[in-house]
Amino acid sequence: MTARARSTDPAPVTAAAHHGGGLRDFYEDPAVPVASGAARTLRQARMLAAALGPATGGARTVLDIGCGDGTAARAAAPLLAGHRVVGVDWSQDALRRARTRVPYTVRGELTGGGLPFARESADAVLFSEVVEHLVDPDGALDEIRRVLRPGGHLMLSTPNLAAWYNRGLLLAGVQPVFSEVSLRAVHGRPGREVVGHLRLYTARALREFVAASGFEVVRLAGAPFHGVPRPLRPLDRLACAVPSLSSILLLHARRT
């Protein structure tokens, strides 16, 4: 992983309500990264803008669940002009920063009492680099499905366990990039930054998981990872042509 200001990970909307204060304290720590990767942000925003269409037919409500510091929502705003983007996060520290970038922000969790939105009240959900932090991803997608209107769009992104370089690292007996065995330090893999990943997905696993949660998968695409060493970045961009090898998985699904 790379320096804090360039992390892929927003602070997740929820960590582990059943695990005491450890994970909650971790995600409320101002030192935990909350900014997002620009390449992933723009690719995902283009996918969402194409799905929603122009706002001439009326503004749509987009929930950016796990908005972090709002950097991703601000970068996507020109592509979603006319639509209403609401930043949602569990971390008070992240929301404090997001309010300088996002017109509407709400504190909310995917566990416990659920999100503070009515059933079928949103047209789209951005769920960027959050699912890998969750203890209960099944419950999270159930809650997202609850707030989405029928046919509503889910734009989910997450690191790829089977990224091209992770396949080589595993063959060499090295812990894959993005995976973590501790919240205190990095062990056994490249990088120095701990961001709290609990789960990782391959392209196949992500498709099956989302489909089993009541969504129709429309498209799976790839995005590069800014933490790849500069000499290898051209290869990382090429790998995006084959999503199962890409660094970041971008999935577009619709609520059935």
mmCIF file of C-alpha atoms in Angstrom:
data_model
loop_
_atom_site.group_PDB
_atom_site.id
_atom_site.type_symbol
_atom_site.label_atom_id
_atom_site.label_comp_id
_atom_site.label_asym_id
_atom_site.label_seq_id
_atom_site.Cartn_x
_atom_site.Cartn_y
_atom_site.Cartn_z
ATOM 1 C CA MET A 1 0.000 0.000 0.000
ATOM 2 C CA THR A 2 1.102 3.591 -0.429
ATOM 3 C CA ALA A 3 1.125 6.820 1.523
ATOM 4 C CA ARG A 4 -1.997 7.851 3.352
ATOM 5 C CA ALA A 5 -3.100 10.599 0.989
ATOM 6 C CA ARG A 6 -3.272 8.164 -1.904
ATOM 7 C CA SER A 7 -5.069 5.215 -0.361
ATOM 8 C CA THR A 8 -7.882 3.426 -2.198
ATOM 9 C CA ASP A 9 -9.985 3.058 0.915
ATOM 10 C CA PRO A 10 -12.681 5.281 2.371
ATOM 11 C CA ALA A 11 -13.641 4.805 5.979
ATOM 12 C CA PRO A 12 -16.318 2.106 5.862
ATOM 13 C CA VAL A 13 -19.882 2.842 6.838
ATOM 14 C CA THR A 14 -19.701 0.063 9.382
ATOM 15 C CA ALA A 15 -16.994 -2.101 10.787
ATOM 16 C CA ALA A 16 -17.967 -4.725 13.337
ATOM 17 C CA ALA A 17 -20.695 -3.894 15.767
ATOM 18 C CA HIS A 18 -20.154 -7.245 17.455
ATOM 19 C CA HIS A 19 -16.423 -6.889 17.995
ATOM 20 C CA GLY A 20 -16.295 -4.285 20.721
ATOM 21 C CA GLY A 21 -14.397 -1.061 20.274
ATOM 22 C CA GLY A 22 -11.345 -2.399 18.427
ATOM 23 C CA LEU A 23 -12.463 -1.945 14.818
ATOM 24 C CA ARG A 24 -14.597 1.081 15.622
ATOM 25 C CA ASP A 25 -11.638 2.786 17.266
ATOM 26 C CA PHE A 26 -9.484 1.864 14.278
ATOM 27 C CA TYR A 27 -11.843 3.477 11.764
ATOM 28 C CA GLU A 28 -12.362 6.602 13.855
ATOM 29 C CA ASP A 29 -8.595 7.175 14.015
ATOM 30 C CA PRO A 30 -7.818 10.267 11.891
ATOM 31 C CA ALA A 31 -4.643 8.513 10.700
ATOM 32 C CA VAL A 32 -6.667 5.818 8.913
ATOM 33 C CA PRO A 33 -6.872 6.660 5.162
ATOM 34 C CA VAL A 34 -10.181 7.966 3.831
ATOM 35 C CA ALA A 35 -9.227 9.232 0.351
ATOM 36 C CA SER A 36 -9.884 7.279 -2.854
ATOM 37 C CA GLY A 37 -7.898 6.396 -5.964
ATOM 38 C CA ALA A 38 -8.627 8.809 -8.818
ATOM 39 C CA ALA A 39 -8.587 6.261 -11.666
ATOM 40 C CA ARG A 40 -11.087 3.989 -9.935
ATOM 41 C CA THR A 41 -13.270 6.962 -8.973
ATOM 42 C CA LEU A 42 -13.555 8.291 -12.516
ATOM 43 C CA ARG A 43 -14.154 4.902 -14.143
ATOM 44 C CA GLN A 44 -16.865 4.114 -11.654
ATOM 45 C CA ALA A 45 -18.471 7.557 -12.043
ATOM 46 C CA ARG A 46 -18.579 7.120 -15.831
ATOM 47 C CA MET A 47 -20.303 3.763 -15.412
ATOM 48 C CA LEU A 48 -22.886 5.302 -13.081
ATOM 49 C CA ALA A 49 -23.469 8.346 -15.291
ATOM 50 C CA ALA A 50 -24.095 6.077 -18.285
ATOM 51 C CA ALA A 51 -26.544 3.987 -16.243
ATOM 52 C CA LEU A 52 -28.493 6.954 -14.859
ATOM 53 C CA GLY A 53 -28.499 9.073 -18.000
ATOM 54 C CA PRO A 54 -28.792 12.890 -17.976
ATOM 55 C CA ALA A 55 -30.810 14.608 -15.266
ATOM 56 C CA THR A 56 -33.153 16.177 -17.841
ATOM 57 C CA GLY A 57 -35.722 13.539 -16.918
ATOM 58 C CA GLY A 58 -35.474 14.482 -13.254
ATOM 59 C CA ALA A 59 -32.819 14.312 -10.569
ATOM 60 C CA ARG A 60 -31.978 10.868 -9.235
ATOM 61 C CA THR A 61 -30.852 10.179 -5.677
ATOM 62 C CA VAL A 62 -27.397 8.584 -5.388
ATOM 63 C CA LEU A 63 -26.163 7.360 -1.998
ATOM 64 C CA ASP A 64 -22.378 7.259 -1.703
ATOM 65 C CA ILE A 65 -22.225 4.686 1.095
ATOM 66 C CA GLY A 66 -18.811 4.792 2.715
ATOM 67 C CA CYS A 67 -18.102 8.225 1.256
ATOM 68 C CA GLY A 68 -14.935 8.741 3.299
ATOM 69 C CA ASP A 69 -13.684 12.295 3.023
ATOM 70 C CA GLY A 70 -15.908 13.042 0.003
ATOM 71 C CA THR A 71 -13.061 13.159 -2.511
ATOM 72 C CA ALA A 72 -14.650 10.520 -4.751
ATOM 73 C CA ALA A 73 -18.080 12.182 -4.710
ATOM 74 C CA ARG A 74 -16.571 15.550 -5.600
ATOM 75 C CA ALA A 75 -14.602 14.039 -8.489
ATOM 76 C CA ALA A 76 -17.743 12.318 -9.772
ATOM 77 C CA ALA A 77 -19.959 15.405 -9.417
ATOM 78 C CA PRO A 78 -19.297 16.839 -12.938
ATOM 79 C CA LEU A 79 -20.354 13.510 -14.473
ATOM 80 C CA LEU A 80 -23.491 13.351 -12.308
ATOM 81 C CA ALA A 81 -24.583 16.953 -12.786
ATOM 82 C CA GLY A 82 -28.210 17.489 -11.837
ATOM 83 C CA HIS A 83 -28.429 14.337 -9.748
ATOM 84 C CA ARG A 84 -28.518 14.417 -5.943
ATOM 85 C CA VAL A 85 -25.486 12.786 -4.319
ATOM 86 C CA VAL A 86 -25.693 12.063 -0.589
ATOM 87 C CA GLY A 87 -22.535 11.074 1.276
ATOM 88 C CA VAL A 88 -23.060 8.419 3.959
ATOM 89 C CA ASP A 89 -20.447 7.222 6.417
ATOM 90 C CA TRP A 90 -20.156 5.834 9.918
ATOM 91 C CA SER A 91 -16.984 7.750 10.833
ATOM 92 C CA GLN A 92 -17.586 11.197 12.308
ATOM 93 C CA ASP A 93 -14.064 12.221 11.348
ATOM 94 C CA ALA A 94 -14.640 11.245 7.715
ATOM 95 C CA LEU A 95 -17.979 13.072 7.596
ATOM 96 C CA ARG A 96 -16.426 16.207 9.023
ATOM 97 C CA ARG A 97 -14.057 16.289 6.049
ATOM 98 C CA ALA A 98 -16.712 15.187 3.551
ATOM 99 C CA ARG A 99 -18.952 18.153 4.418
ATOM 100 C CA THR A 100 -16.461 20.451 2.699
ATOM 101 C CA ARG A 101 -16.879 18.507 -0.562
ATOM 102 C CA VAL A 102 -20.384 16.995 -0.628
ATOM 103 C CA PRO A 103 -23.607 19.100 -0.394
ATOM 104 C CA TYR A 104 -25.477 16.442 1.592
ATOM 105 C CA THR A 105 -23.967 14.120 4.214
ATOM 106 C CA VAL A 106 -25.620 11.694 6.626
ATOM 107 C CA ARG A 107 -24.193 9.499 9.352
ATOM 108 C CA GLY A 108 -25.354 5.929 8.870
ATOM 109 C CA GLU A 109 -24.537 2.280 9.444
ATOM 110 C CA LEU A 110 -25.299 -0.876 7.536
ATOM 111 C CA THR A 111 -25.620 -2.877 10.746
ATOM 112 C CA GLY A 112 -27.735 -2.356 13.827
ATOM 113 C CA GLY A 113 -30.732 -0.216 12.960
ATOM 114 C CA GLY A 114 -29.729 0.102 9.333
ATOM 115 C CA LEU A 115 -29.384 3.133 7.073
ATOM 116 C CA PRO A 116 -31.490 6.216 7.871
ATOM 117 C CA PHE A 117 -33.417 6.010 4.582
ATOM 118 C CA ALA A 118 -36.861 4.704 3.689
ATOM 119 C CA ARG A 119 -37.383 1.522 1.721
ATOM 120 C CA GLU A 120 -36.943 1.981 -2.060
ATOM 121 C CA SER A 121 -35.928 5.636 -1.685
ATOM 122 C CA ALA A 122 -32.674 5.671 -3.708
ATOM 123 C CA ASP A 123 -32.012 5.315 -7.426
ATOM 124 C CA ALA A 124 -28.375 4.295 -7.122
ATOM 125 C CA VAL A 125 -25.765 3.342 -4.546
ATOM 126 C CA LEU A 126 -22.038 3.884 -4.832
ATOM 127 C CA PHE A 127 -20.280 1.295 -2.669
ATOM 128 C CA SER A 128 -16.605 1.970 -3.244
ATOM 129 C CA GLU A 129 -13.894 0.035 -1.413
ATOM 130 C CA VAL A 130 -16.176 -0.767 1.520
ATOM 131 C CA VAL A 131 -17.232 -4.407 1.218
ATOM 132 C CA GLU A 132 -13.699 -5.628 1.960
ATOM 133 C CA HIS A 133 -13.932 -4.038 5.422
ATOM 134 C CA LEU A 134 -17.163 -5.682 6.532
ATOM 135 C CA VAL A 135 -17.757 -8.477 9.003
ATOM 136 C CA ASP A 136 -21.258 -9.024 7.566
ATOM 137 C CA PRO A 137 -21.264 -8.260 3.827
ATOM 138 C CA ASP A 138 -24.476 -10.271 3.342
ATOM 139 C CA GLY A 139 -26.374 -8.006 5.723
ATOM 140 C CA ALA A 140 -24.844 -4.954 4.033
ATOM 141 C CA LEU A 141 -26.154 -5.930 0.595
ATOM 142 C CA ASP A 142 -29.547 -6.762 2.117
ATOM 143 C CA GLU A 143 -29.698 -3.222 3.501
ATOM 144 C CA ILE A 144 -28.557 -1.686 0.205
ATOM 145 C CA ARG A 145 -31.220 -3.679 -1.605
ATOM 146 C CA ARG A 146 -33.816 -2.391 0.870
ATOM 147 C CA VAL A 147 -33.099 1.287 0.133
ATOM 148 C CA LEU A 148 -32.797 0.852 -3.649
ATOM 149 C CA ARG A 149 -35.834 1.135 -5.886
ATOM 150 C CA PRO A 150 -36.580 -1.872 -8.132
ATOM 151 C CA GLY A 151 -34.178 -1.616 -11.035
ATOM 152 C CA GLY A 152 -31.928 0.706 -9.025
ATOM 153 C CA HIS A 153 -28.198 0.633 -9.657
ATOM 154 C CA LEU A 154 -25.429 -0.695 -7.432
ATOM 155 C CA MET A 155 -21.907 0.427 -8.319
ATOM 156 C CA LEU A 156 -19.509 -1.604 -6.189
ATOM 157 C CA SER A 157 -15.730 -1.560 -6.283
ATOM 158 C CA THR A 158 -13.235 -3.629 -4.319
ATOM 159 C CA PRO A 159 -9.610 -4.787 -4.591
ATOM 160 C CA ASN A 160 -9.069 -7.976 -6.579
ATOM 161 C CA LEU A 161 -7.571 -10.870 -4.631
ATOM 162 C CA ALA A 162 -6.553 -12.439 -7.961
ATOM 163 C CA ALA A 163 -4.878 -9.321 -9.402
ATOM 164 C CA TRP A 164 -2.109 -10.209 -11.835
ATOM 165 C CA TYR A 165 0.719 -9.486 -9.384
ATOM 166 C CA ASN A 166 -1.026 -11.297 -6.492
ATOM 167 C CA ARG A 167 -0.972 -14.503 -8.519
ATOM 168 C CA GLY A 168 2.795 -14.257 -8.752
ATOM 169 C CA LEU A 169 3.188 -13.294 -5.092
ATOM 170 C CA LEU A 170 1.198 -16.317 -3.936
ATOM 171 C CA LEU A 171 3.306 -18.624 -6.096
ATOM 172 C CA ALA A 172 6.367 -17.147 -4.367
ATOM 173 C CA GLY A 173 4.813 -17.704 -0.934
ATOM 174 C CA VAL A 174 4.218 -13.979 -0.304
ATOM 175 C CA GLN A 175 1.051 -12.585 1.289
ATOM 176 C CA PRO A 176 -1.102 -10.945 -1.448
ATOM 177 C CA VAL A 177 -1.334 -7.173 -1.763
ATOM 178 C CA PHE A 178 -4.557 -5.779 -0.184
ATOM 179 C CA SER A 179 -4.717 -8.636 2.349
ATOM 180 C CA GLU A 180 -3.991 -7.976 6.025
ATOM 181 C CA VAL A 181 -3.409 -10.201 9.030
ATOM 182 C CA SER A 182 -3.284 -7.460 11.675
ATOM 183 C CA LEU A 183 -4.729 -4.014 12.416
ATOM 184 C CA ARG A 184 -1.408 -2.953 13.969
ATOM 185 C CA ALA A 185 1.130 -3.530 11.210
ATOM 186 C CA VAL A 186 1.701 -5.064 7.790
ATOM 187 C CA HIS A 187 3.141 -8.575 7.861
ATOM 188 C CA GLY A 188 4.294 -10.768 5.017
ATOM 189 C CA ARG A 189 3.319 -8.609 2.040
ATOM 190 C CA PRO A 190 4.593 -5.507 0.195
ATOM 191 C CA GLY A 191 3.591 -2.117 1.575
ATOM 192 C CA ARG A 192 3.469 -0.393 4.955
ATOM 193 C CA GLU A 193 -0.072 0.955 5.335
ATOM 194 C CA VAL A 194 -2.765 -0.829 7.337
ATOM 195 C CA VAL A 195 -6.315 -0.037 6.172
ATOM 196 C CA GLY A 196 -8.417 -2.757 7.797
ATOM 197 C CA HIS A 197 -9.302 -5.220 5.027
ATOM 198 C CA LEU A 198 -11.238 -8.209 6.350
ATOM 199 C CA ARG A 199 -12.444 -9.842 3.111
ATOM 200 C CA LEU A 200 -11.156 -10.045 -0.449
ATOM 201 C CA TYR A 201 -12.897 -11.193 -3.624
ATOM 202 C CA THR A 202 -11.977 -12.627 -6.991
ATOM 203 C CA ALA A 203 -14.052 -11.568 -10.009
ATOM 204 C CA ARG A 204 -15.975 -14.846 -9.969
ATOM 205 C CA ALA A 205 -16.659 -14.715 -6.233
ATOM 206 C CA LEU A 206 -17.860 -11.113 -6.441
ATOM 207 C CA ARG A 207 -20.273 -11.872 -9.271
ATOM 208 C CA GLU A 208 -21.729 -14.861 -7.460
ATOM 209 C CA PHE A 209 -21.991 -13.028 -4.133
ATOM 210 C CA VAL A 210 -23.826 -10.026 -5.588
ATOM 211 C CA ALA A 211 -26.159 -12.192 -7.693
ATOM 212 C CA ALA A 212 -27.042 -14.297 -4.651
ATOM 213 C CA SER A 213 -27.979 -11.109 -2.786
ATOM 214 C CA GLY A 214 -30.844 -10.225 -5.143
ATOM 215 C CA PHE A 215 -29.064 -8.263 -7.865
ATOM 216 C CA GLU A 216 -28.594 -8.791 -11.578
ATOM 217 C CA VAL A 217 -24.963 -8.257 -12.558
ATOM 218 C CA VAL A 218 -24.851 -5.955 -15.582
ATOM 219 C CA ARG A 219 -21.131 -5.465 -16.065
ATOM 220 C CA LEU A 220 -17.777 -6.212 -14.464
ATOM 221 C CA ALA A 221 -14.850 -3.950 -15.348
ATOM 222 C CA GLY A 222 -11.336 -3.337 -14.062
ATOM 223 C CA ALA A 223 -9.414 -0.321 -12.763
ATOM 224 C CA PRO A 224 -5.718 0.220 -11.984
ATOM 225 C CA PHE A 225 -4.256 0.596 -8.487
ATOM 226 C CA HIS A 226 -2.287 3.762 -7.799
ATOM 227 C CA GLY A 227 0.028 1.886 -5.395
ATOM 228 C CA VAL A 228 1.602 -0.221 -8.155
ATOM 229 C CA PRO A 229 5.271 0.783 -8.631
ATOM 230 C CA ARG A 230 5.649 3.265 -11.473
ATOM 231 C CA PRO A 231 7.573 0.950 -13.843
ATOM 232 C CA LEU A 232 4.738 -1.596 -13.621
ATOM 233 C CA ARG A 233 1.839 0.814 -14.115
ATOM 234 C CA PRO A 234 1.572 0.281 -17.896
ATOM 235 C CA LEU A 235 1.089 -3.453 -17.214
ATOM 236 C CA ASP A 236 -1.491 -2.649 -14.559
ATOM 237 C CA ARG A 237 -3.459 -0.509 -17.019
ATOM 238 C CA LEU A 238 -3.288 -3.273 -19.636
ATOM 239 C CA ALA A 239 -4.622 -5.780 -17.116
ATOM 240 C CA CYS A 240 -7.832 -3.741 -16.844
ATOM 241 C CA ALA A 241 -8.859 -5.189 -20.216
ATOM 242 C CA VAL A 242 -9.290 -8.521 -18.413
ATOM 243 C CA PRO A 243 -11.177 -7.670 -15.205
ATOM 244 C CA SER A 244 -10.313 -10.981 -13.531
ATOM 245 C CA LEU A 245 -6.636 -9.872 -13.649
ATOM 246 C CA SER A 246 -7.115 -6.180 -12.826
ATOM 247 C CA SER A 247 -6.119 -4.553 -9.555
ATOM 248 C CA ILE A 248 -9.581 -3.197 -8.765
ATOM 249 C CA LEU A 249 -12.937 -4.787 -9.626
ATOM 250 C CA LEU A 250 -15.762 -2.455 -10.707
ATOM 251 C CA LEU A 251 -19.167 -4.112 -10.680
ATOM 252 C CA HIS A 252 -22.456 -2.658 -11.930
ATOM 253 C CA ALA A 253 -25.592 -4.495 -10.828
ATOM 254 C CA ARG A 254 -29.331 -3.741 -10.724
ATOM 255 C CA ARG A 255 -31.774 -4.532 -7.972
ATOM 256 C CA THR A 256 -34.184 -7.248 -9.043
#
